[in-house]
mmCIF file of C-alpha atoms in Angstrom:
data_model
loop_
_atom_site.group_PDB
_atom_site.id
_atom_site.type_symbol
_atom_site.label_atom_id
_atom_site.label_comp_id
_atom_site.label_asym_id
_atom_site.label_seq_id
_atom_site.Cartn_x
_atom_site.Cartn_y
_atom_site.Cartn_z
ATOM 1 C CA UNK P 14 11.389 -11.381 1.688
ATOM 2 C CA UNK P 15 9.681 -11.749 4.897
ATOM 3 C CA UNK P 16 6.410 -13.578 4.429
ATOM 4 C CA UNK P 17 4.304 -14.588 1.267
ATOM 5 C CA UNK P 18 4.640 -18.288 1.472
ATOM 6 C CA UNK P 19 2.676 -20.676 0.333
ATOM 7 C CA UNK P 20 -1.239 -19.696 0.700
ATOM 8 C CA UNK P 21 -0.616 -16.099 1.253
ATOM 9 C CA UNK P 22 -2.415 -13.610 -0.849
ATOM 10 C CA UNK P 23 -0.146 -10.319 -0.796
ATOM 11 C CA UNK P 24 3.231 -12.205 -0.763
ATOM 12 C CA UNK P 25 2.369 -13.364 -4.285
ATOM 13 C CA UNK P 26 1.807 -9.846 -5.513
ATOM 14 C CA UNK P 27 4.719 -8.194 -4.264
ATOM 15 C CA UNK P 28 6.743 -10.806 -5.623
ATOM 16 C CA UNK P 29 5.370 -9.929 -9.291
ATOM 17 C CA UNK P 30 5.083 -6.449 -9.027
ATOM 18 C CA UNK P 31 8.915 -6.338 -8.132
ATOM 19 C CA UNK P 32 9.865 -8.681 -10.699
ATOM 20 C CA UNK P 33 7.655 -6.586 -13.598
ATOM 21 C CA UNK P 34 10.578 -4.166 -14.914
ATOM 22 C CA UNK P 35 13.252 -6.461 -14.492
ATOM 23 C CA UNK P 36 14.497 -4.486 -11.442
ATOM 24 C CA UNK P 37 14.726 -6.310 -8.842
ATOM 25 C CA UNK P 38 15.160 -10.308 -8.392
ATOM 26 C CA UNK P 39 14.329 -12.441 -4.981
ATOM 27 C CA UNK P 40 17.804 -13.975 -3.416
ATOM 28 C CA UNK P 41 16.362 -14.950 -0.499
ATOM 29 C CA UNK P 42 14.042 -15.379 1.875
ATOM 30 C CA UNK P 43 11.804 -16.550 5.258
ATOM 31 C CA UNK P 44 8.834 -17.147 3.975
ATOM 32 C CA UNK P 45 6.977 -18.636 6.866
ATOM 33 C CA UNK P 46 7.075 -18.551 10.898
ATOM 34 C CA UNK P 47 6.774 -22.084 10.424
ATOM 35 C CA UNK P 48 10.690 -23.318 8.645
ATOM 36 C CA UNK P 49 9.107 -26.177 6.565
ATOM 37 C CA UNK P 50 7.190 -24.103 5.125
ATOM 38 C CA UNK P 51 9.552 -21.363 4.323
ATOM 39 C CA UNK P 52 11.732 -24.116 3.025
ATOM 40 C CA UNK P 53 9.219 -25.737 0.157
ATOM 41 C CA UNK P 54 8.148 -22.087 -0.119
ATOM 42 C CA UNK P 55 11.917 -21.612 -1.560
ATOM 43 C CA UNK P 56 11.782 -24.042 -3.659
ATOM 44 C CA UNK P 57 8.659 -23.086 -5.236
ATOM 45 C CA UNK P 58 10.340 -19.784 -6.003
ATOM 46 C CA UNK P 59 13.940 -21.805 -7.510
ATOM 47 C CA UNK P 60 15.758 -20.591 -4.762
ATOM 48 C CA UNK P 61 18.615 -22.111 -3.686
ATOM 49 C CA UNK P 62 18.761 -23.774 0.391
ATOM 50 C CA UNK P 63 21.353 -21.858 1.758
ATOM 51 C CA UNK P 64 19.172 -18.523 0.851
ATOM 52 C CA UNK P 65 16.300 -19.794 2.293
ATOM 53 C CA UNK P 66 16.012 -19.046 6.409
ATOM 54 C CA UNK P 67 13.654 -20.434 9.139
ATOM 55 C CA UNK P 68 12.966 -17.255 10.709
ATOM 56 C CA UNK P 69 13.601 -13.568 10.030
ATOM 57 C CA UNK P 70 16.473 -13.302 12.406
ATOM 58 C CA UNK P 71 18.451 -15.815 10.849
ATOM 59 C CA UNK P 72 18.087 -14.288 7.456
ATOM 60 C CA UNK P 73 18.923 -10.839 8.183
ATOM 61 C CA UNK P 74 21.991 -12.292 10.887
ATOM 62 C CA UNK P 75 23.253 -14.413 7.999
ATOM 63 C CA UNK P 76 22.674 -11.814 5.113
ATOM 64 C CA UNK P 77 24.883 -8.973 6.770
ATOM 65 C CA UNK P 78 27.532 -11.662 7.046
ATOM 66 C CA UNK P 79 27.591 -12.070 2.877
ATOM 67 C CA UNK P 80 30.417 -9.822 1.243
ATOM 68 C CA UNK P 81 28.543 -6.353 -0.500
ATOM 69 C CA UNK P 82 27.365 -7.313 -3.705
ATOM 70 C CA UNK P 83 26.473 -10.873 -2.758
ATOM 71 C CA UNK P 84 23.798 -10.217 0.393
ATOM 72 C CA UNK P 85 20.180 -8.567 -0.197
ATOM 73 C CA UNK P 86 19.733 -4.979 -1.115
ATOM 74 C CA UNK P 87 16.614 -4.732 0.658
ATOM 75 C CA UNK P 88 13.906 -7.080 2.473
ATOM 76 C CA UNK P 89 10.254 -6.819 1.593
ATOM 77 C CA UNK P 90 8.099 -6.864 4.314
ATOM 78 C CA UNK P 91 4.879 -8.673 3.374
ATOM 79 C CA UNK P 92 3.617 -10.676 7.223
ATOM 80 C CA UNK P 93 0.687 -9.943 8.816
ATOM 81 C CA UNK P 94 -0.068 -6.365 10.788
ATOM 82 C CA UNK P 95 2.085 -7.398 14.075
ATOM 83 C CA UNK P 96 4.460 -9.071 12.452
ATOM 84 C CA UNK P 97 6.194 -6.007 10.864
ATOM 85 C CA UNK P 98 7.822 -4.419 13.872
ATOM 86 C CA UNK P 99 10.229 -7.099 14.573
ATOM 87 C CA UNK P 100 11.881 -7.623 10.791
ATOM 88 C CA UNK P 101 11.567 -4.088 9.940
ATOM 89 C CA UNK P 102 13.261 -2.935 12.985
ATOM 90 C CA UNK P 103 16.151 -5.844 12.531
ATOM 91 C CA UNK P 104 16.673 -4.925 8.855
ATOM 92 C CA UNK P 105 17.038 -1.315 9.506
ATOM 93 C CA UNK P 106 19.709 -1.921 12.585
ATOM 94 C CA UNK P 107 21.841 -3.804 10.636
ATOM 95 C CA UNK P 108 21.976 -1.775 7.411
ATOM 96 C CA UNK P 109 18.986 -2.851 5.268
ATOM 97 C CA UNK P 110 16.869 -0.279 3.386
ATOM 98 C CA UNK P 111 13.140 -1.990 3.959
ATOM 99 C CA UNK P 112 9.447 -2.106 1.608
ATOM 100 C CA UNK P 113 6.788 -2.851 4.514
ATOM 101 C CA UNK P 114 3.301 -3.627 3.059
ATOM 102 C CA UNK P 115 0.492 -1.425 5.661
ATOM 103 C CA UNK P 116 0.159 -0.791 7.815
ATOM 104 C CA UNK P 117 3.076 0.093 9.388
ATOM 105 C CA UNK P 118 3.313 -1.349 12.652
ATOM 106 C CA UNK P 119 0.839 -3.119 15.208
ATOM 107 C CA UNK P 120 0.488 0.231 17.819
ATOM 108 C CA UNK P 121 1.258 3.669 17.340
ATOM 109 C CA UNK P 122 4.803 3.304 20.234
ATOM 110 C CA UNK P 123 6.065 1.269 17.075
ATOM 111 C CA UNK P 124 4.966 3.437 14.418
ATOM 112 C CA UNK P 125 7.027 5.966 16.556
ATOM 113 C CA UNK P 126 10.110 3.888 16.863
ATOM 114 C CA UNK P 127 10.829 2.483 13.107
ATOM 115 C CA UNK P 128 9.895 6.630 11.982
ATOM 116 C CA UNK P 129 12.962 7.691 14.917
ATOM 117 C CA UNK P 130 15.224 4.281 13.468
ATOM 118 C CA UNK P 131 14.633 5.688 9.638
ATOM 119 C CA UNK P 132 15.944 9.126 10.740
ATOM 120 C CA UNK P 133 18.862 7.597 12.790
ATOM 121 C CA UNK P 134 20.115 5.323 9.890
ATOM 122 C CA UNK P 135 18.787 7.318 6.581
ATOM 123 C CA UNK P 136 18.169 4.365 5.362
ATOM 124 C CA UNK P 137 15.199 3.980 2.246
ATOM 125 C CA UNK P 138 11.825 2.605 4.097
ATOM 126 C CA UNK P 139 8.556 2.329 1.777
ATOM 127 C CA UNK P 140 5.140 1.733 2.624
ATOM 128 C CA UNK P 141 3.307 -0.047 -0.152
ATOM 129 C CA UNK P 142 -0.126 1.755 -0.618
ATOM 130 C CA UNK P 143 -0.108 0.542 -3.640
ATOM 131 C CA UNK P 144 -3.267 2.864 -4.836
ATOM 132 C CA UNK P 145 -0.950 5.851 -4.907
ATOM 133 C CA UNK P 146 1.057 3.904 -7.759
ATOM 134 C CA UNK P 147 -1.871 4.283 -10.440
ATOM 135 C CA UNK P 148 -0.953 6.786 -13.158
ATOM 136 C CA UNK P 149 -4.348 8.212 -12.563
ATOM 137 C CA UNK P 150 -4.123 9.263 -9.197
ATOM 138 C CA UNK P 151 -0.746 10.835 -10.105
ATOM 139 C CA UNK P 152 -2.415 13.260 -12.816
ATOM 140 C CA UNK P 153 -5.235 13.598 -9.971
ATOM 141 C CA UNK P 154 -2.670 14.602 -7.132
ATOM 142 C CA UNK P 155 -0.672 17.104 -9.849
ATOM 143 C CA UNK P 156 -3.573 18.571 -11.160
ATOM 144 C CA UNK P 157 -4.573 19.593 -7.815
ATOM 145 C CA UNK P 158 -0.834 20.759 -6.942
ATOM 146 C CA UNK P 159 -0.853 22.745 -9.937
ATOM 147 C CA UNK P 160 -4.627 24.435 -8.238
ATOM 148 C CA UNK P 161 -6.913 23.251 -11.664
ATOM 149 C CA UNK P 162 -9.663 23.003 -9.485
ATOM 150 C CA UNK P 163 -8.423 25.600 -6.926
ATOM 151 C CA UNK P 164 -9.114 25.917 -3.315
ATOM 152 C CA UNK P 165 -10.100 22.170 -2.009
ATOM 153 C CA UNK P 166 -13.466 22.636 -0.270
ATOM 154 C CA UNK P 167 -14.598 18.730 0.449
ATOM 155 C CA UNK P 168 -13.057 15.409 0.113
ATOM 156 C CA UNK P 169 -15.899 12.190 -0.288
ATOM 157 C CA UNK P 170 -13.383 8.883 -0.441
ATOM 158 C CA UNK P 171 -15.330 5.421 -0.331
ATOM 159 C CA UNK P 172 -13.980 1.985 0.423
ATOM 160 C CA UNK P 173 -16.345 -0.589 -0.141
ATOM 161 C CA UNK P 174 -16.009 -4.257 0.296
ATOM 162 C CA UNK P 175 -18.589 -7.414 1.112
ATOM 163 C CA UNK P 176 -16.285 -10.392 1.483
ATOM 164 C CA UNK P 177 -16.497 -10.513 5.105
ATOM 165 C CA UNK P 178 -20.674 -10.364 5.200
ATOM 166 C CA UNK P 179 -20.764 -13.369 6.941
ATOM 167 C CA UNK P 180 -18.284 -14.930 9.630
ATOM 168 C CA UNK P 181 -16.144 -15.916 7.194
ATOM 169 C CA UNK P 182 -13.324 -16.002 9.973
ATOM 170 C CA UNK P 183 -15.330 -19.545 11.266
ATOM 171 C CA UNK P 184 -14.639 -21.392 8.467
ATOM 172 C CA UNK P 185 -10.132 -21.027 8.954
ATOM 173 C CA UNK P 186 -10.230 -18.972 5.603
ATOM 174 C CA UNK P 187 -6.490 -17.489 6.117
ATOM 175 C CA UNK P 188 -7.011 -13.937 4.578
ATOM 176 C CA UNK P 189 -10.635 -13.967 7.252
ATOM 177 C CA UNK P 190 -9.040 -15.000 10.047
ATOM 178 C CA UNK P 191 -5.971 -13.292 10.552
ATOM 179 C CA UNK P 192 -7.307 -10.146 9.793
ATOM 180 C CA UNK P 193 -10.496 -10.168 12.099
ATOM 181 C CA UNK P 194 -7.629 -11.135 15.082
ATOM 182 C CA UNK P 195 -6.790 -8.698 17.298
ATOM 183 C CA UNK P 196 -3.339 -10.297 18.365
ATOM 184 C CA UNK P 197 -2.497 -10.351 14.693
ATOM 185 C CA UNK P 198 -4.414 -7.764 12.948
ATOM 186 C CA UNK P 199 -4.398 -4.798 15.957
ATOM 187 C CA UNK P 200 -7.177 -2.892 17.339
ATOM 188 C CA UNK P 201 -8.692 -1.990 14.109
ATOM 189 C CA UNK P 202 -10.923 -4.379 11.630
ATOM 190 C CA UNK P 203 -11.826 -2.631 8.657
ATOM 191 C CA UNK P 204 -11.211 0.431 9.219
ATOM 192 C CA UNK P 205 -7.327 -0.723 9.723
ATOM 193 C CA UNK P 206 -7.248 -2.982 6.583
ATOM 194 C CA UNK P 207 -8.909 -0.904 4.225
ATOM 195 C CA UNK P 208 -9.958 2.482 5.651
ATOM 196 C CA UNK P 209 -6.056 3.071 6.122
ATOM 197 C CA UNK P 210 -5.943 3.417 2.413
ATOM 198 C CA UNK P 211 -8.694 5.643 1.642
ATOM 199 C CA UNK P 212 -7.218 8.014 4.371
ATOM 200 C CA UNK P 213 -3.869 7.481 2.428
ATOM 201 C CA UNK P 214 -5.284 8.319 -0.916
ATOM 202 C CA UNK P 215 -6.966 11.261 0.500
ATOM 203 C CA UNK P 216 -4.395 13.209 2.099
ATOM 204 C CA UNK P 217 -2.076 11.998 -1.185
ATOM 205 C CA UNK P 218 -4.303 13.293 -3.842
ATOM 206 C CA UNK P 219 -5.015 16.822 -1.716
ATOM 207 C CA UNK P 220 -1.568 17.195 -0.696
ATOM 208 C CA UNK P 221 -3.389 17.895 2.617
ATOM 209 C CA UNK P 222 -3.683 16.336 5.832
ATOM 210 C CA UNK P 223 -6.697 15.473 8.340
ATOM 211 C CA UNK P 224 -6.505 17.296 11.572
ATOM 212 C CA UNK P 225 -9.474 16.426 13.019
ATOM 213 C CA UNK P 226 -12.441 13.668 12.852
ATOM 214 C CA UNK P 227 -15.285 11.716 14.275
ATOM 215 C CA UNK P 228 -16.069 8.253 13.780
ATOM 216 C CA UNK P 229 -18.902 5.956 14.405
ATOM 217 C CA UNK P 230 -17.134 2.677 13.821
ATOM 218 C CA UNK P 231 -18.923 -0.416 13.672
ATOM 219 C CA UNK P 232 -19.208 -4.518 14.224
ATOM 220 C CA UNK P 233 -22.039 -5.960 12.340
ATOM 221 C CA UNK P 234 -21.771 -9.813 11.867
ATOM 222 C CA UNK P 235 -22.114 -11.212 14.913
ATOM 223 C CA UNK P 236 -19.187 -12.903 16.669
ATOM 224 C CA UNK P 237 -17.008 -10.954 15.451
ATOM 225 C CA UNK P 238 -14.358 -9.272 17.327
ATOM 226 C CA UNK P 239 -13.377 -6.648 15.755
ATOM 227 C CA UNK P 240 -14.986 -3.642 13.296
ATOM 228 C CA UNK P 241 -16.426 -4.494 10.033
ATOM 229 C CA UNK P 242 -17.604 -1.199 9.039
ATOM 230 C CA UNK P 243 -16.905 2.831 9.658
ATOM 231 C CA UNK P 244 -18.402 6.120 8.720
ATOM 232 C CA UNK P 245 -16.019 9.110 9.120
ATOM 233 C CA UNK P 246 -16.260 12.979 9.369
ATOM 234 C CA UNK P 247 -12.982 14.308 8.565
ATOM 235 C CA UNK P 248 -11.527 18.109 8.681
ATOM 236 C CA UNK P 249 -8.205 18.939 6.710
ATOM 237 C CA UNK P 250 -5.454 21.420 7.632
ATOM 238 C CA UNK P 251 -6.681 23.760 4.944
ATOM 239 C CA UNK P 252 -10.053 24.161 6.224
ATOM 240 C CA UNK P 253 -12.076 21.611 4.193
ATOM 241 C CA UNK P 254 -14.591 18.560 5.227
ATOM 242 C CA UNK P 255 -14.245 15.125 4.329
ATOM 243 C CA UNK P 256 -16.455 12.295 4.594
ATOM 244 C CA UNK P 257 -14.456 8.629 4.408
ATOM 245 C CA UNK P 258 -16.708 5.377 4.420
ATOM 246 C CA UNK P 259 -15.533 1.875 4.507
ATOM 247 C CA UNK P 260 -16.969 -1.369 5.025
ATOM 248 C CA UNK P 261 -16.075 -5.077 4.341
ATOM 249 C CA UNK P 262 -20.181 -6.192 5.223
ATOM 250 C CA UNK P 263 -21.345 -4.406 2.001
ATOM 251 C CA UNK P 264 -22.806 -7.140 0.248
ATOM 252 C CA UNK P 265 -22.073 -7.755 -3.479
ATOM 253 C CA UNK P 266 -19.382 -4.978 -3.171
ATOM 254 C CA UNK P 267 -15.933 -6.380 -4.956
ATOM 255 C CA UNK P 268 -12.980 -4.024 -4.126
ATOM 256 C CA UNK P 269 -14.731 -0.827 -5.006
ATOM 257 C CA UNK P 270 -12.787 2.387 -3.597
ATOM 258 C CA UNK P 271 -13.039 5.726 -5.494
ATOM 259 C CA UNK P 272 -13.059 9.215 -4.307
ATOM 260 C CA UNK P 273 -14.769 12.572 -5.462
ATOM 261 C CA UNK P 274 -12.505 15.659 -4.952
ATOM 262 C CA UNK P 275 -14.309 19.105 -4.714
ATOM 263 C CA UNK P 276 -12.766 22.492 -5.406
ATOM 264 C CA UNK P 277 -13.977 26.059 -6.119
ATOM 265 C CA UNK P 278 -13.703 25.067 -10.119
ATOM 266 C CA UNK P 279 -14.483 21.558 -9.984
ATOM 267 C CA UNK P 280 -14.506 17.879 -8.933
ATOM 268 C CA UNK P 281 -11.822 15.243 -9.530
ATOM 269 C CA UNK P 282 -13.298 11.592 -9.610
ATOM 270 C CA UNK P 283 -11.471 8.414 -9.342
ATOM 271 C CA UNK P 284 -12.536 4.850 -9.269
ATOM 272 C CA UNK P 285 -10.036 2.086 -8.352
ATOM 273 C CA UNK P 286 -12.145 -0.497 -10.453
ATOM 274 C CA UNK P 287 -12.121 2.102 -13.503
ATOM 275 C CA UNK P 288 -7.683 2.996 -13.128
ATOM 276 C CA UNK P 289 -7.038 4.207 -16.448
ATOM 277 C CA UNK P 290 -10.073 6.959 -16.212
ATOM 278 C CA UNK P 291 -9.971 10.100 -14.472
ATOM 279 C CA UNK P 292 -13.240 12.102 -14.754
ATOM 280 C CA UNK P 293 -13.154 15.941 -14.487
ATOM 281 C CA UNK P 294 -16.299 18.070 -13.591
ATOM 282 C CA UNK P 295 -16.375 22.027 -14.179
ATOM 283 C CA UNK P 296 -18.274 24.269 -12.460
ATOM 284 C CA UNK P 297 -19.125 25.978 -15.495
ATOM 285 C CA UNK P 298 -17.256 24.031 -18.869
ATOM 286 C CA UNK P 299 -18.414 20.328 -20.033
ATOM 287 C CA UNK P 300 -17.214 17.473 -18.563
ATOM 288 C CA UNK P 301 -13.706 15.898 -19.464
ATOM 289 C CA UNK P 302 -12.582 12.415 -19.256
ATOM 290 C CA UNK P 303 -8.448 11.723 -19.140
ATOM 291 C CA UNK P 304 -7.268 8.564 -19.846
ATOM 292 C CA UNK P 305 -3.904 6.720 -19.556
ATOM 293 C CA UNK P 306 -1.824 7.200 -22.378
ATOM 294 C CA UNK P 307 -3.965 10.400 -24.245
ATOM 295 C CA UNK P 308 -3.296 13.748 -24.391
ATOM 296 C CA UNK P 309 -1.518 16.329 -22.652
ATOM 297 C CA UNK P 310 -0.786 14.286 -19.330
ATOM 298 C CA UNK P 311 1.493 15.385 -16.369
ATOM 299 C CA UNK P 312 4.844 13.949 -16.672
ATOM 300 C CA UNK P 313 4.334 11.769 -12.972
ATOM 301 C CA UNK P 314 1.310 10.628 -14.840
ATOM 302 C CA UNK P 315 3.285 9.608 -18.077
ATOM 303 C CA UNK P 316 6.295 8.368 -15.743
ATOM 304 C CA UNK P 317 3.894 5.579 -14.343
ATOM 305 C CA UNK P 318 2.656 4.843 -17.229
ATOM 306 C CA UNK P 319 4.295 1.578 -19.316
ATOM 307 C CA UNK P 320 1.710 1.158 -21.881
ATOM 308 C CA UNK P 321 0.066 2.845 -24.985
ATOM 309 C CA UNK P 322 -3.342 3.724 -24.782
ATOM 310 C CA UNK P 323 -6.185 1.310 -24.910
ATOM 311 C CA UNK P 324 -4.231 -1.215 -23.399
ATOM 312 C CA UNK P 325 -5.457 -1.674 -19.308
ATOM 313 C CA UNK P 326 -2.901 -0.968 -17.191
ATOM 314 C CA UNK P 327 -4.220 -2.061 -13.011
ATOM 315 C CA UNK P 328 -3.250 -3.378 -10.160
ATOM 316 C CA UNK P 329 -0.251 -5.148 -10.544
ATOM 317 C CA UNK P 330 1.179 -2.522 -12.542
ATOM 318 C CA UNK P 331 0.306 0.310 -9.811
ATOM 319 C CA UNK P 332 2.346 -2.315 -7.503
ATOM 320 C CA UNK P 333 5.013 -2.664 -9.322
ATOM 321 C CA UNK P 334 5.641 1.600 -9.772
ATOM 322 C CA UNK P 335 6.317 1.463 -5.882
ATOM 323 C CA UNK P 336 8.968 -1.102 -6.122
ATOM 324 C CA UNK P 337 10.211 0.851 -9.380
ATOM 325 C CA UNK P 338 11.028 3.823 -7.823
ATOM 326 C CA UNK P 339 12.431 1.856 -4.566
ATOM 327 C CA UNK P 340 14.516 0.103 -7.073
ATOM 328 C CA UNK P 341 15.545 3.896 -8.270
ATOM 329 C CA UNK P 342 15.843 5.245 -4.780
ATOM 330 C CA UNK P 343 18.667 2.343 -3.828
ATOM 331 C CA UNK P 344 20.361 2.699 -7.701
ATOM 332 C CA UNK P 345 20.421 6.233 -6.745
ATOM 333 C CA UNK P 346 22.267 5.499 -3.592
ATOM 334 C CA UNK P 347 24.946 3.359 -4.785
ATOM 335 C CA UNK P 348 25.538 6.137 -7.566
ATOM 336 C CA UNK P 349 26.149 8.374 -5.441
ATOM 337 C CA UNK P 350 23.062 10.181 -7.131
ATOM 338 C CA UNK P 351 20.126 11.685 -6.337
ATOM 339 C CA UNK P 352 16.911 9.890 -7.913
ATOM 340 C CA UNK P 353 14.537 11.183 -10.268
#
């Protein structure tokens, strides 16, 4: 692992979502840019010294060296925004399939160059938006593959925060400060850190991609330097309109994203605080509500799914179905297999 010392947020739950179905165990790591801290970071996670690095470089340099079956399968990715390049690039040039939490890459010339590096090596690389993990918006994106609703004519996708309604970012709060920081966080504020995955659970669920949009993207606490709210009109590749919305100055707002998908027979509905309930409205038949666990369910939907129903399956859990299938992808490999 790369990242996800001590006092990150997202280090912490990639560590738990990979360790959920016994799949995959940490064996090493550089957990900081600064080496103590990577080092007591180890030993909080009971690893031993001589798997715990300073820097990125020496972990991946000294990894490669280990005999097969003794060095790391993969690395997990889990800095912030401009600190994925460097590691995932590394990893990938000296043999190392890669999970990189989003976004990808700093600038778009990076993007570019890991995408041309994954081709080159066909090696695994995973990108954890995590929402597409949630049995839920499986049935949601097979439902619509299977045209239930038919032809999709509009896609409405929300994302809805308030934890930065104030200049949070002045007080040192970690999470505040490196993500309103343009050398660490990029060009984009909100709209990178959270509108990136409404767009990605947009063009997952439709199966379709945006071609075309116009935004009025926004800084509203003062002092701040980059944007803390966006309104966007989309177009998809299959003729329909879009509306995304996101915003970390809505006040009172927890983590609220959810989207409303129209077609000629109906509307999908999905709310990320509601995971286990996927509402279905006809044009011209009642109302149905699918839950997790009930009823004649797709079998991605039942795949992702670990519990019986009643019992609330979330975030963690959506997490952890990304690393799962990683986990499957590189088992797969070493099979000489191709993976479910």
């Amino acid at each position: 692992m790369v990242g996800g010392g001590r006092g990150a947020f997202i280090g912490g739950v990639h560590r738990m979502a990979a360790a959920l179905d016994g799949q995959i165990e940490l064996v090493c790591g550089a957990f900081s840019s600064r080496p103590e801290v990577s080092k007591a970071s180890g030993q909080d996670f009971f690893l031993p010294s001589d798997r715990v690095y300073g820097d990125y470089l020496e972990m991946i340099t000294r990894e490669a060296e280990l005999p097969e079956g003794k060095r790391m399968d993969f690395v997990a990715i889990v800095t912030p925004n401009h600190m994925h390049y460097g590691p995932a690039k590394m990893a990938l040039e000296y043999g190392f399939h890669v999970v990189c939490d989003k976004p990808l890459s700093f600038d778009i010339e990076q993007a570019e160059e890991l995408q041309k590096l994954v081709k080159k090596t066909g090696l695994i690389f995973a990108l954890t938006y995590n929402y597409t993990g949630y049995p839920m918006v499986k049935q949601a994106r097979a439902m619509i593959a299977h045209q239930e609703i038919g032809k999709i004519r509009k896609v409405v996708v929300a994302y809805p925060q308030g934890w930065l309604s104030t200049l949070l970012e002045a007080s040192d709060q970690k999470q505040a400060s490196w993500r309103t920081d343009p050398s660490k966080s990029g060009i984009a504020g909100a709209m990178g850190d959270i509108g990136t995955h409404a767009e990605n659970l947009a063009e997952y669920i439709t199966g379709l991609q945006i071609i075309k949009l116009c935004a009025d993207v926004s800084t509203i606490v003062k002092g701040r330097r980059l944007d803390d709210d966006g309104n966007v009109l989309l177009r998809f590749n299959n003729g329909a309109r879009g509306v995304l919305y996101t915003s970390q100055i809505s006040a009172g707002e927890e983590n609220n994203l959810q989207i409303n998908v129209y077609g000629e027979k109906g509307c999908l509905i999905w709310k990320q605080m509601e995971p286990n309930t996927l509402t279905v409205k006809w044009l011209d038949q009642p109302t149905q509500i699918y839950r997790t666990g009930v009823g004649n369910l797709y079998s991605q939907t039942n795949d992702h799914t670990r519990l019986p129903a009643g019992h609330p399956e979330g975030y963690l859990e959506a997490f952890a179905n990304i690393y799962r299938n990683v986990a499957m992808c590189i088992k797969a490999r070493v099979l000489g297999e191709m993976p479910h």
